[in-house]
XYZ file of C-alpha atoms in Angstrom:
259
model
C 100.256 -176.198 125.420
C 101.216 -174.306 122.222
C 99.089 -171.287 121.218
C 98.185 -171.248 117.496
C 98.719 -167.787 115.943
C 95.921 -166.266 113.833
C 96.732 -166.141 110.074
C 96.485 -162.650 108.552
C 95.787 -161.775 104.862
C 93.011 -161.490 102.256
C 90.371 -163.956 101.467
C 89.798 -165.146 97.916
C 86.672 -163.013 97.725
C 88.542 -159.898 98.814
C 91.250 -160.537 96.232
C 88.679 -160.933 93.482
C 86.914 -157.714 94.461
C 90.223 -155.851 94.502
C 91.133 -157.172 91.068
C 87.772 -156.101 89.641
C 88.175 -152.597 91.061
C 91.724 -152.366 89.699
C 90.731 -153.506 86.239
C 87.822 -151.049 86.198
C 90.079 -148.146 87.170
C 92.676 -149.197 84.594
C 90.013 -149.452 81.863
C 88.690 -145.999 82.747
C 92.172 -144.506 82.671
C 92.877 -146.196 79.321
C 89.629 -144.869 77.862
C 90.430 -141.326 79.000
C 93.940 -141.599 77.559
C 92.727 -142.928 74.195
C 90.020 -140.230 74.023
C 92.535 -137.477 74.743
C 95.041 -138.812 72.198
C 92.307 -139.236 69.554
C 90.930 -135.763 70.224
C 94.416 -134.263 70.047
C 95.076 -136.007 66.729
C 91.777 -134.728 65.255
C 92.488 -131.225 66.523
C 95.967 -131.320 64.977
C 94.569 -132.521 61.634
C 91.873 -129.839 61.644
C 94.450 -127.185 62.520
C 96.719 -128.205 59.633
C 93.800 -128.256 57.190
C 92.593 -124.868 58.380
C 96.097 -123.421 57.937
C 96.281 -124.709 54.355
C 92.874 -123.268 53.451
C 93.662 -119.924 55.095
C 96.885 -119.691 53.059
C 94.996 -120.237 49.799
C 92.334 -117.729 50.827
C 94.996 -115.116 51.566
C 96.561 -115.602 48.125
C 93.226 -115.230 46.340
C 92.040 -112.233 48.361
C 95.265 -110.295 47.782
C 95.256 -111.148 44.085
C 91.598 -110.271 43.417
C 92.060 -106.980 45.282
C 94.571 -105.892 42.603
C 92.147 -106.469 39.716
C 91.977 -103.559 37.266
C 95.205 -101.918 38.440
C 96.669 -99.760 35.672
C 99.957 -97.938 36.144
C 99.062 -95.315 33.488
C 96.191 -93.836 35.462
C 96.565 -90.343 33.979
C 94.696 -91.442 30.866
C 90.907 -91.777 30.562
C 89.822 -94.342 33.201
C 87.216 -95.880 30.881
C 89.994 -96.890 28.465
C 91.760 -98.969 31.121
C 92.939 -102.069 29.222
C 92.693 -104.122 32.423
C 88.981 -103.398 32.881
C 87.371 -104.158 29.554
C 84.075 -106.025 29.392
C 84.098 -109.558 27.931
C 87.864 -109.693 28.273
C 89.882 -108.306 31.174
C 87.321 -106.977 33.694
C 86.492 -108.971 36.834
C 84.185 -111.788 35.745
C 82.539 -114.481 37.875
C 81.623 -117.634 35.934
C 79.301 -120.419 37.047
C 81.726 -123.316 36.469
C 84.658 -124.470 34.397
C 82.429 -126.808 32.394
C 79.656 -124.322 31.570
C 81.948 -121.265 31.459
C 78.951 -118.904 31.646
C 79.331 -115.440 33.249
C 77.268 -114.656 36.359
C 75.796 -111.152 36.424
C 77.587 -108.855 38.889
C 75.498 -107.655 41.819
C 73.344 -110.789 41.913
C 73.138 -113.365 44.699
C 74.479 -116.201 42.578
C 77.634 -118.221 43.161
C 80.255 -119.059 40.583
C 83.106 -121.557 40.794
C 85.518 -119.457 38.769
C 86.739 -115.863 38.621
C 88.906 -114.153 35.987
C 90.550 -110.718 36.035
C 93.619 -108.751 34.936
C 96.009 -106.162 36.320
C 99.185 -104.371 35.281
C 101.666 -106.695 36.970
C 104.821 -105.363 35.309
C 103.534 -101.763 35.384
C 104.247 -101.033 31.715
C 100.704 -99.771 31.113
C 100.059 -102.390 28.413
C 98.107 -105.629 28.637
C 100.480 -108.543 28.106
C 98.106 -111.343 27.124
C 100.496 -114.135 28.135
C 101.335 -112.711 31.580
C 98.561 -110.500 32.953
C 95.382 -112.577 32.740
C 94.669 -114.162 36.115
C 91.991 -116.362 37.607
C 90.972 -119.093 40.042
C 88.691 -122.043 39.428
C 87.419 -125.269 40.964
C 88.437 -128.323 38.947
C 87.770 -131.891 40.134
C 88.306 -131.163 43.832
C 91.252 -128.834 43.271
C 91.726 -125.066 43.243
C 93.620 -123.983 40.152
C 95.247 -120.648 39.332
C 95.693 -119.207 35.848
C 99.414 -118.654 35.248
C 101.605 -117.653 32.320
C 100.404 -118.735 28.910
C 98.642 -117.261 25.895
C 95.035 -116.303 26.682
C 92.687 -116.026 23.733
C 89.591 -115.296 25.837
C 90.220 -113.303 28.995
C 86.882 -113.968 30.666
C 86.922 -117.723 30.099
C 87.688 -120.436 32.654
C 88.933 -122.659 29.859
C 91.427 -120.285 28.217
C 95.070 -120.064 29.205
C 97.373 -122.206 31.331
C 96.129 -123.315 34.761
C 98.139 -124.886 37.598
C 97.142 -126.494 40.892
C 97.117 -124.210 43.920
C 95.806 -126.821 46.348
C 97.459 -130.163 47.207
C 95.150 -132.938 46.033
C 97.218 -135.585 47.827
C 96.398 -134.104 51.232
C 92.888 -132.689 50.932
C 89.882 -132.276 48.670
C 88.294 -128.914 47.890
C 84.566 -129.540 48.253
C 83.533 -125.982 47.480
C 85.014 -122.868 45.916
C 82.549 -120.063 45.308
C 82.627 -116.415 44.327
C 79.600 -114.207 45.030
C 79.290 -110.544 43.974
C 75.925 -109.638 45.513
C 77.484 -106.839 47.608
C 78.820 -105.063 44.514
C 77.239 -101.767 43.443
C 76.808 -99.819 40.209
C 76.038 -96.095 40.014
C 74.914 -94.199 36.924
C 76.508 -90.771 37.241
C 73.817 -89.233 34.997
C 71.270 -89.562 37.785
C 69.383 -87.731 39.074
C 68.458 -86.081 35.780
C 64.857 -85.114 36.525
C 63.545 -87.681 34.024
C 61.547 -90.826 34.777
C 63.783 -93.353 32.996
C 62.298 -96.490 34.548
C 58.598 -95.747 34.109
C 57.896 -95.224 37.807
C 54.797 -93.011 37.547
C 56.779 -90.041 36.305
C 59.106 -90.013 39.320
C 62.867 -89.733 38.969
C 63.604 -92.120 41.843
C 66.793 -93.436 43.419
C 66.413 -96.815 41.691
C 67.476 -95.172 38.447
C 70.937 -94.585 39.907
C 71.422 -98.349 40.282
C 72.769 -99.454 36.915
C 72.451 -103.110 37.844
C 68.672 -102.862 38.086
C 68.305 -100.082 35.482
C 70.876 -101.032 32.833
C 71.858 -98.024 30.658
C 71.039 -98.255 26.982
C 73.998 -99.178 24.787
C 75.306 -96.067 23.060
C 73.626 -93.744 25.588
C 76.966 -92.269 26.619
C 76.101 -92.734 30.297
C 79.099 -93.056 32.618
C 78.776 -95.758 35.253
C 80.999 -96.526 38.228
C 81.042 -100.034 39.696
C 82.479 -101.113 43.016
C 83.134 -104.845 43.097
C 82.863 -106.720 46.381
C 83.534 -110.449 46.030
C 82.697 -112.972 48.753
C 84.951 -116.033 48.529
C 84.140 -119.351 50.218
C 86.419 -122.396 50.444
C 85.370 -125.717 51.989
C 87.778 -128.649 52.232
C 88.239 -132.083 53.818
C 91.261 -134.303 54.438
C 91.867 -137.101 51.939
C 92.792 -139.666 54.604
C 90.078 -138.545 57.038
C 87.041 -137.000 55.265
C 85.371 -136.316 58.619
C 87.942 -133.574 59.235
C 86.572 -130.535 57.409
C 86.836 -126.769 57.405
C 85.069 -123.889 55.680
C 86.195 -120.267 55.418
C 84.439 -117.243 53.911
C 86.033 -113.858 53.307
C 85.017 -110.755 51.363
C 87.385 -108.703 49.244
C 86.785 -105.220 47.895
C 88.424 -104.653 44.502
C 90.401 -101.446 44.967
C 90.068 -100.227 41.410
C 86.504 -99.226 40.534
C 85.227 -100.086 37.078
C 84.415 -96.943 35.095
C 82.554 -97.435 31.831
C 80.994 -95.243 29.172
C 77.881 -97.039 27.908
């Protein structure tokens, strides 16, 4: 009599369970792969955007730091043609549209800054070459370049060119803040109560931002300008990718004025 051999293999139920487990593992692996690829792409985009913004920040910081430079420094500092009020001195303005100066030393942001320096070192202000500035205009950062400037401390005067690339990213914020600047009246202390503080000649009188010298007083003031610059940007093709950078720059050339 013939012995019937036992059949070996998987049952239908076992095959189905195995397939379910395999599909689950494959789905998990696919999800992890997609997540990693997506995260890497976002990181790469953010890195590129951050590099672009850092480059623009570096240009502005180095340029603003030069403000007021005058090669002919042997002459009277107060006659520096690159540091004249309402023309060539560092000026923060609220926006391109309003074009209104923001008082130095106050905690108020402006979207534009103008300044001058002796670029060709001839000691003379060349109005078509040595007026500089940066402004926010419709999602772009613009730089004032060569061109006749009729009003040095205006965001609307002169020729402006794009510094940022509006095809790749949008500048959501450009701000200049001078609250860390300081102004000292060299006349103080003079033993006189100039601010009506109960007859006391206090330290507040040395601060010529809070105690503005009278026009024609002959007081000599020295101002140190410290400008905090902030840039915020987002990618045009992926607005969720954003970056924001803030950096402070100390203008090397102090502003000396005779009031």
